[in-house]
mmCIF file of C-alpha atoms in Angstrom:
data_model
loop_
_atom_site.group_PDB
_atom_site.id
_atom_site.type_symbol
_atom_site.label_atom_id
_atom_site.label_comp_id
_atom_site.label_asym_id
_atom_site.label_seq_id
_atom_site.Cartn_x
_atom_site.Cartn_y
_atom_site.Cartn_z
ATOM 1 C CA MET A 899 -43.252 0.718 17.389
ATOM 2 C CA GLU A 900 -43.176 -2.206 15.200
ATOM 3 C CA LYS A 901 -41.300 -0.209 12.397
ATOM 4 C CA LYS A 902 -38.428 0.632 14.941
ATOM 5 C CA HIS A 903 -37.975 -3.015 15.871
ATOM 6 C CA ALA A 904 -38.193 -3.958 12.056
ATOM 7 C CA LYS A 905 -36.064 -1.408 11.331
ATOM 8 C CA SER A 906 -33.510 -2.569 13.974
ATOM 9 C CA ASP A 907 -33.681 -5.855 12.504
ATOM 10 C CA PHE A 908 -32.638 -4.697 9.051
ATOM 11 C CA ASP A 909 -30.025 -2.831 10.377
ATOM 12 C CA GLU A 910 -28.593 -5.686 11.926
ATOM 13 C CA SER A 911 -28.956 -7.859 9.076
ATOM 14 C CA LEU A 912 -27.198 -5.305 6.906
ATOM 15 C CA ARG A 913 -24.660 -5.211 9.236
ATOM 16 C CA ARG A 914 -23.930 -8.784 9.289
ATOM 17 C CA LEU A 915 -24.176 -9.000 5.299
ATOM 18 C CA GLY A 916 -21.612 -6.385 5.358
ATOM 19 C CA GLY A 917 -19.306 -8.028 7.471
ATOM 20 C CA ILE A 918 -19.483 -11.191 5.217
ATOM 21 C CA LEU A 919 -18.901 -9.623 2.404
ATOM 22 C CA ALA A 920 -16.056 -7.485 3.281
ATOM 23 C CA SER A 921 -14.095 -10.130 4.852
ATOM 24 C CA PRO A 922 -12.979 -11.799 1.856
ATOM 25 C CA SER A 923 -12.145 -8.280 0.127
ATOM 26 C CA LEU A 924 -10.203 -7.220 3.552
ATOM 27 C CA VAL A 925 -8.170 -10.785 3.345
ATOM 28 C CA MET A 926 -7.258 -10.381 -0.289
ATOM 29 C CA SER A 927 -6.219 -6.493 -0.200
ATOM 30 C CA TYR A 928 -3.985 -7.699 2.546
ATOM 31 C CA GLU A 929 -2.560 -10.467 0.590
ATOM 32 C CA HIS A 930 -2.620 -9.043 -2.570
ATOM 33 C CA THR A 931 -1.716 -5.990 -4.739
ATOM 34 C CA THR A 932 -2.048 -4.707 -8.137
ATOM 35 C CA PRO A 933 -0.451 -2.032 -10.247
ATOM 36 C CA LEU A 934 -3.970 0.269 -9.885
ATOM 37 C CA LEU A 935 -3.727 -0.104 -5.997
ATOM 38 C CA GLU A 936 -0.075 0.699 -5.972
ATOM 39 C CA ARG A 937 -0.546 3.632 -8.532
ATOM 40 C CA SER A 938 -3.604 4.814 -6.016
ATOM 41 C CA TRP A 939 -1.034 4.605 -2.718
ATOM 42 C CA LEU A 940 1.564 6.806 -4.845
ATOM 43 C CA ARG A 941 -0.852 9.465 -5.853
ATOM 44 C CA ARG A 942 -1.994 9.651 -2.473
ATOM 45 C CA LEU A 943 1.683 10.313 -1.505
ATOM 46 C CA GLY A 944 1.713 13.219 -3.587
ATOM 47 C CA LEU A 945 3.196 11.897 -6.892
ATOM 48 C CA SER A 946 1.784 13.321 -10.322
ATOM 49 C CA LYS A 947 0.105 10.377 -12.946
ATOM 50 C CA GLN A 948 3.288 10.789 -14.702
ATOM 51 C CA GLN A 949 5.621 9.802 -11.765
ATOM 52 C CA ALA A 950 3.270 7.103 -10.507
ATOM 53 C CA ASP A 951 3.114 5.211 -13.520
ATOM 54 C CA GLU A 952 7.004 5.907 -14.227
ATOM 55 C CA PHE A 953 7.620 4.655 -10.736
ATOM 56 C CA MET A 954 5.369 1.473 -11.254
ATOM 57 C CA ASP A 955 7.506 0.879 -14.023
ATOM 58 C CA LEU A 956 10.380 0.887 -11.935
ATOM 59 C CA LEU A 957 8.915 -1.208 -9.298
ATOM 60 C CA CYS A 958 8.052 -3.832 -11.626
ATOM 61 C CA LEU A 959 11.381 -3.798 -13.478
ATOM 62 C CA HIS A 960 13.200 -4.256 -10.371
ATOM 63 C CA GLY A 961 10.570 -7.054 -9.562
ATOM 64 C CA LEU A 962 9.326 -5.566 -6.319
ATOM 65 C CA LEU A 963 5.455 -5.315 -7.254
ATOM 66 C CA ASP A 964 4.673 -8.298 -4.675
ATOM 67 C CA LYS A 965 6.203 -6.149 -2.082
ATOM 68 C CA GLY A 966 4.606 -3.074 -2.795
ATOM 69 C CA ALA A 967 5.257 0.581 -3.664
ATOM 70 C CA LYS A 968 4.781 1.621 0.546
ATOM 71 C CA ALA A 969 7.262 -1.214 1.347
ATOM 72 C CA VAL A 970 10.073 -0.014 -1.046
ATOM 73 C CA ILE A 971 9.626 3.584 -0.052
ATOM 74 C CA GLU A 972 9.269 2.713 3.600
ATOM 75 C CA ALA A 973 12.405 0.918 3.861
ATOM 76 C CA VAL A 974 14.365 3.908 1.752
ATOM 77 C CA CYS A 975 12.975 6.116 4.577
ATOM 78 C CA VAL A 976 14.073 3.974 7.438
ATOM 79 C CA ARG A 977 17.851 3.424 5.602
ATOM 80 C CA ARG A 978 18.253 7.193 4.705
ATOM 81 C CA ARG A 979 16.245 8.911 7.402
ATOM 82 C CA ILE A 980 14.094 10.950 4.727
ATOM 83 C CA THR A 981 10.476 11.634 3.884
ATOM 84 C CA PRO A 982 8.353 9.170 1.810
ATOM 85 C CA MET A 983 8.244 11.922 -1.021
ATOM 86 C CA GLU A 984 12.313 12.267 -0.838
ATOM 87 C CA ALA A 985 12.643 8.440 -0.480
ATOM 88 C CA ALA A 986 10.165 8.471 -3.833
ATOM 89 C CA THR A 987 12.175 10.886 -5.598
ATOM 90 C CA LEU A 988 15.390 9.214 -5.049
ATOM 91 C CA LEU A 989 14.079 5.869 -6.139
ATOM 92 C CA MET A 990 12.821 7.247 -9.486
ATOM 93 C CA GLN A 991 16.370 8.402 -10.015
ATOM 94 C CA GLY A 992 17.621 5.187 -9.875
ATOM 95 C CA GLU A 993 18.963 5.557 -6.320
ATOM 96 C CA GLY A 994 18.226 3.527 -3.242
ATOM 97 C CA TRP A 995 16.669 0.182 -4.871
ATOM 98 C CA PRO A 996 16.940 -2.591 -2.493
ATOM 99 C CA GLU A 997 19.814 -4.979 -3.776
ATOM 100 C CA ASP A 998 18.901 -8.346 -5.073
ATOM 101 C CA ASP A 999 20.080 -10.018 -1.777
ATOM 102 C CA GLN A 1000 18.127 -7.444 0.402
ATOM 103 C CA SER A 1001 14.400 -6.952 -0.381
ATOM 104 C CA ALA A 1002 12.048 -4.191 0.793
ATOM 105 C CA GLY A 1003 10.064 -5.416 4.120
ATOM 106 C CA LYS A 1004 13.100 -6.798 5.519
ATOM 107 C CA GLU A 1005 14.924 -5.942 8.965
ATOM 108 C CA THR A 1006 16.829 -2.404 8.567
ATOM 109 C CA ASP A 1007 20.037 -1.230 10.009
ATOM 110 C CA VAL A 1008 17.695 1.131 12.117
ATOM 111 C CA GLU A 1009 15.364 -1.650 13.281
ATOM 112 C CA ALA A 1010 18.206 -3.965 14.057
ATOM 113 C CA LYS A 1011 19.888 -1.432 16.372
#
């Protein structure tokens, strides 16, 4: 019976340790992004490696890496009422990028109504 108690203590300690170690990582992931994380998200969206690299180049060129690819694509989806893949394709064709006075993640026409 002592084994179950010891295993239970170990499991509880492991859960606490996991929470302590995961917390800073989760906070960092919500507050910061990297090209690697953004490319990963773009690949999950369905873009090829080459397309994701091209999109990242454009995202950096427009100075929107800090906003993230998801926020930029999402803003285009909402404004134009299109799918995320259609928005990514449109952006890679050079259309739909937020104007200088309007950044991704700010209020859109749809949200204002």
